[in-house]
């Protein structure tokens, strides 16, 4: 599907996404309490929400409601607005919440804008890296103001591959089986803790590839567009778009064998 979206709308959505991501990122970086605790849990006891996830989502949705009151919103911490404009914002107010909770630097704010179901703007703000990744459909990807480009595909055995694990024990056990097969076949595996940043790391050549089962749209919507605009292919199972079942991102030449191997290993099911 290709949506015709005028340049003025793209520019407006990008400007708003950048503003919201910068504000939320600075707020999270500058006001993180030393005694940050868990406000609630979701799919399991280790799937946490902090007061800062909630405050960050409020900050972003408040700004969106002011600037674009007719748009829909889908946020990880429960924001859900139908909207009437055809534009929907998909927000992860902290991607990498466990890193944030522990004071590890690899966390981000992820904001995507979709028009009639297609992602047209993606922004990932990584405050502790002092980096903003952004892409507009058809207009390339950037890290701060430099163009982002994937690394050329290496041989499968030389690939540095990022991945992640879900929060439920049964899913993790299965994900560990898949990774146990893959690790002797590639250069190495990384588990950095923010899917949005992992996708941006493919976009900037810091990873050769990334895959994960079980992501939600707010984890991958912005990073997917940024990776594609930087030259990556993204998808799910062979012939399918990326989804909660499976997300795969890599440059052409590595994407195909990785996707095929993940299919053989049954990486899409628990
Ligand atoms: C999580 C991170 C993590 C991935 C998990 C996600 P959250 O998002 O992206 O890297 O492995 O699957 O749920 O919970 O920190 O927003």
CSV table of N, CA, C and O in Angstrom, one decimal, residues 41-88:
chain,number,residue,atom,x,y,z
A,41,UNK,N,2.9,-3.8,37.1
A,41,UNK,CA,3.5,-4.8,36.1
A,41,UNK,C,2.4,-5.1,35.1
A,41,UNK,O,1.2,-4.9,35.4
A,42,UNK,N,2.9,-5.7,34.0
A,42,UNK,CA,1.9,-6.0,32.9
A,42,UNK,C,1.9,-7.5,32.6
A,42,UNK,O,1.2,-8.2,33.4
A,43,UNK,N,2.6,-8.0,31.6
A,43,UNK,CA,2.4,-9.4,31.2
A,43,UNK,C,3.0,-10.4,32.2
A,43,UNK,O,2.7,-11.6,32.3
A,44,UNK,N,4.0,-9.9,33.0
A,44,UNK,CA,4.6,-10.8,34.1
A,44,UNK,C,5.2,-9.8,35.1
A,44,UNK,O,5.3,-8.6,34.9
A,45,UNK,N,5.7,-10.4,36.2
A,45,UNK,CA,6.3,-9.6,37.3
A,45,UNK,C,7.5,-8.8,36.8
A,45,UNK,O,7.8,-7.8,37.5
A,46,UNK,N,8.2,-9.2,35.7
A,46,UNK,CA,9.3,-8.5,35.3
A,46,UNK,C,9.0,-7.5,34.2
A,46,UNK,O,9.9,-6.8,33.6
A,47,UNK,N,7.8,-7.4,33.8
A,47,UNK,CA,7.3,-6.5,32.7
A,47,UNK,C,6.8,-5.3,33.4
A,47,UNK,O,5.6,-5.2,33.8
A,48,UNK,N,7.7,-4.3,33.7
A,48,UNK,CA,7.3,-3.2,34.6
A,48,UNK,C,6.9,-1.9,33.9
A,48,UNK,O,7.3,-1.7,32.8
A,49,UNK,N,6.1,-1.1,34.6
A,49,UNK,CA,5.8,0.2,34.2
A,49,UNK,C,6.3,1.1,35.4
A,49,UNK,O,6.1,0.8,36.5
A,50,UNK,N,7.0,2.2,35.1
A,50,UNK,CA,7.4,3.1,36.1
A,50,UNK,C,6.5,4.3,36.0
A,50,UNK,O,5.9,4.6,35.0
A,51,UNK,N,6.6,5.1,37.1
A,51,UNK,CA,5.8,6.4,37.1
A,51,UNK,C,6.3,7.3,35.9
A,51,UNK,O,5.5,8.1,35.4
A,52,UNK,N,7.6,7.1,35.5
A,52,UNK,CA,8.1,7.9,34.4
A,52,UNK,C,7.6,7.5,33.1
A,52,UNK,O,7.5,8.3,32.2
A,53,UNK,N,7.3,6.2,32.9
A,53,UNK,CA,6.6,5.8,31.6
A,53,UNK,C,5.3,6.5,31.5
A,53,UNK,O,4.9,7.0,30.4
A,54,UNK,N,4.6,6.5,32.6
A,54,UNK,CA,3.2,7.2,32.6
A,54,UNK,C,3.3,8.7,32.4
A,54,UNK,O,2.6,9.2,31.5
A,55,UNK,N,4.3,9.3,33.1
A,55,UNK,CA,4.4,10.8,32.9
A,55,UNK,C,4.9,11.1,31.5
A,55,UNK,O,4.4,12.1,30.9
A,56,UNK,N,5.8,10.3,30.9
A,56,UNK,CA,6.3,10.6,29.6
A,56,UNK,C,5.1,10.4,28.6
A,56,UNK,O,5.0,11.3,27.7
A,57,UNK,N,4.3,9.4,28.7
A,57,UNK,CA,3.2,9.2,27.8
A,57,UNK,C,2.2,10.4,27.9
A,57,UNK,O,1.7,10.9,26.9
A,58,UNK,N,2.0,10.9,29.1
A,58,UNK,CA,1.1,12.0,29.3
A,58,UNK,C,1.6,13.3,28.7
A,58,UNK,O,0.9,14.0,28.0
A,59,UNK,N,2.9,13.5,28.8
A,59,UNK,CA,3.6,14.7,28.2
A,59,UNK,C,3.3,14.6,26.7
A,59,UNK,O,3.0,15.6,26.0
A,60,UNK,N,3.6,13.4,26.1
A,60,UNK,CA,3.5,13.3,24.6
A,60,UNK,C,2.1,13.4,24.1
A,60,UNK,O,1.8,14.2,23.2
A,61,UNK,N,1.2,12.7,24.8
A,61,UNK,CA,-0.2,12.8,24.3
A,61,UNK,C,-0.8,14.2,24.6
A,61,UNK,O,-1.7,14.6,23.8
A,62,UNK,N,-0.4,14.9,25.6
A,62,UNK,CA,-0.9,16.3,25.9
A,62,UNK,C,-0.5,17.2,24.7
A,62,UNK,O,-1.3,18.0,24.2
A,63,UNK,N,0.8,17.0,24.3
A,63,UNK,CA,1.3,17.9,23.2
A,63,UNK,C,0.6,17.5,21.9
A,63,UNK,O,0.2,18.4,21.1
A,64,UNK,N,0.3,16.3,21.6
A,64,UNK,CA,-0.4,15.9,20.4
A,64,UNK,C,-1.8,16.4,20.4
A,64,UNK,O,-2.3,16.8,19.4
A,65,UNK,N,-2.5,16.3,21.6
A,65,UNK,CA,-3.9,16.8,21.7
A,65,UNK,C,-3.9,18.3,21.4
A,65,UNK,O,-4.9,18.8,20.8
A,66,UNK,N,-2.9,19.0,21.9
A,66,UNK,CA,-2.9,20.5,21.6
A,66,UNK,C,-2.7,20.8,20.1
A,66,UNK,O,-3.4,21.6,19.5
A,67,UNK,N,-1.7,20.0,19.5
A,67,UNK,CA,-1.3,20.4,18.1
A,67,UNK,C,-2.2,19.8,17.1
A,67,UNK,O,-2.4,20.3,16.0
A,68,UNK,N,-2.7,18.5,17.3
A,68,UNK,CA,-3.4,17.8,16.3
A,68,UNK,C,-4.6,17.0,17.0
A,68,UNK,O,-4.6,15.8,17.1
A,69,UNK,N,-5.6,17.8,17.4
A,69,UNK,CA,-6.7,17.2,18.3
A,69,UNK,C,-7.5,16.1,17.6
A,69,UNK,O,-8.2,15.4,18.2
A,70,UNK,N,-7.5,16.1,16.2
A,70,UNK,CA,-8.3,15.1,15.5
A,70,UNK,C,-7.6,13.8,15.2
A,70,UNK,O,-8.2,12.9,14.6
A,71,UNK,N,-6.3,13.7,15.6
A,71,UNK,CA,-5.6,12.4,15.3
A,71,UNK,C,-5.9,11.3,16.3
A,71,UNK,O,-6.2,11.6,17.5
A,72,UNK,N,-5.7,10.1,15.9
A,72,UNK,CA,-5.8,8.9,16.8
A,72,UNK,C,-4.4,8.7,17.5
A,72,UNK,O,-3.4,9.2,17.0
A,73,UNK,N,-4.5,8.0,18.6
A,73,UNK,CA,-3.3,7.8,19.4
A,73,UNK,C,-3.3,6.4,19.9
A,73,UNK,O,-4.4,5.9,20.4
A,74,UNK,N,-2.2,5.7,19.8
A,74,UNK,CA,-2.0,4.3,20.4
A,74,UNK,C,-0.7,4.4,21.2
A,74,UNK,O,0.4,4.6,20.6
A,75,UNK,N,-0.8,4.3,22.6
A,75,UNK,CA,0.4,4.4,23.4
A,75,UNK,C,0.6,3.1,24.2
A,75,UNK,O,-0.4,2.5,24.6
A,76,UNK,N,1.9,2.8,24.5
A,76,UNK,CA,2.1,1.5,25.3
A,76,UNK,C,1.4,1.5,26.7
A,76,UNK,O,1.0,0.5,27.1
A,77,UNK,N,1.4,2.7,27.3
A,77,UNK,CA,0.8,2.8,28.6
A,77,UNK,C,-0.7,3.0,28.6
A,77,UNK,O,-1.2,3.5,29.6
A,78,UNK,N,-1.3,2.8,27.5
A,78,UNK,CA,-2.8,2.8,27.5
A,78,UNK,C,-3.5,3.9,26.8
A,78,UNK,O,-4.7,3.9,26.6
A,79,UNK,N,-2.7,4.9,26.3
A,79,UNK,CA,-3.3,5.9,25.5
A,79,UNK,C,-4.0,5.3,24.3
A,79,UNK,O,-3.4,4.5,23.5
A,80,UNK,N,-5.3,5.7,24.1
A,80,UNK,CA,-6.0,5.1,23.0
A,80,UNK,C,-7.1,6.0,22.6
A,80,UNK,O,-8.1,6.2,23.3
A,81,UNK,N,-6.9,6.7,21.4
A,81,UNK,CA,-7.8,7.7,20.9
A,81,UNK,C,-8.2,7.3,19.5
A,81,UNK,O,-7.2,7.0,18.7
A,82,UNK,N,-9.4,7.2,19.1
A,82,UNK,CA,-9.8,6.8,17.8
A,82,UNK,C,-9.4,7.8,16.7
A,82,UNK,O,-8.7,7.4,15.7
A,83,UNK,N,-9.7,9.0,16.9
A,83,UNK,CA,-9.3,10.1,15.9
A,83,UNK,C,-10.2,10.0,14.6
A,83,UNK,O,-10.9,9.1,14.4
A,84,UNK,N,-10.2,11.2,13.9
A,84,UNK,CA,-11.0,11.3,12.7
A,84,UNK,C,-10.3,11.8,11.5
A,84,UNK,O,-10.8,11.9,10.4
A,85,UNK,N,-8.9,12.0,11.7
A,85,UNK,CA,-8.2,12.7,10.6
A,85,UNK,C,-7.5,11.6,9.7
A,85,UNK,O,-7.0,12.0,8.6
A,86,UNK,N,-7.5,10.4,10.0
A,86,UNK,CA,-6.7,9.4,9.3
A,86,UNK,C,-5.3,9.2,9.7
A,86,UNK,O,-4.6,8.3,9.4
A,87,UNK,N,-4.8,10.2,10.6
A,87,UNK,CA,-3.5,10.1,11.2
A,87,UNK,C,-3.6,9.4,12.5
A,87,UNK,O,-4.4,9.7,13.3
A,88,UNK,N,-2.7,8.4,12.8
A,88,UNK,CA,-2.6,7.8,14.1
A,88,UNK,C,-1.1,7.9,14.6
A,88,UNK,O,-0.2,7.5,13.8
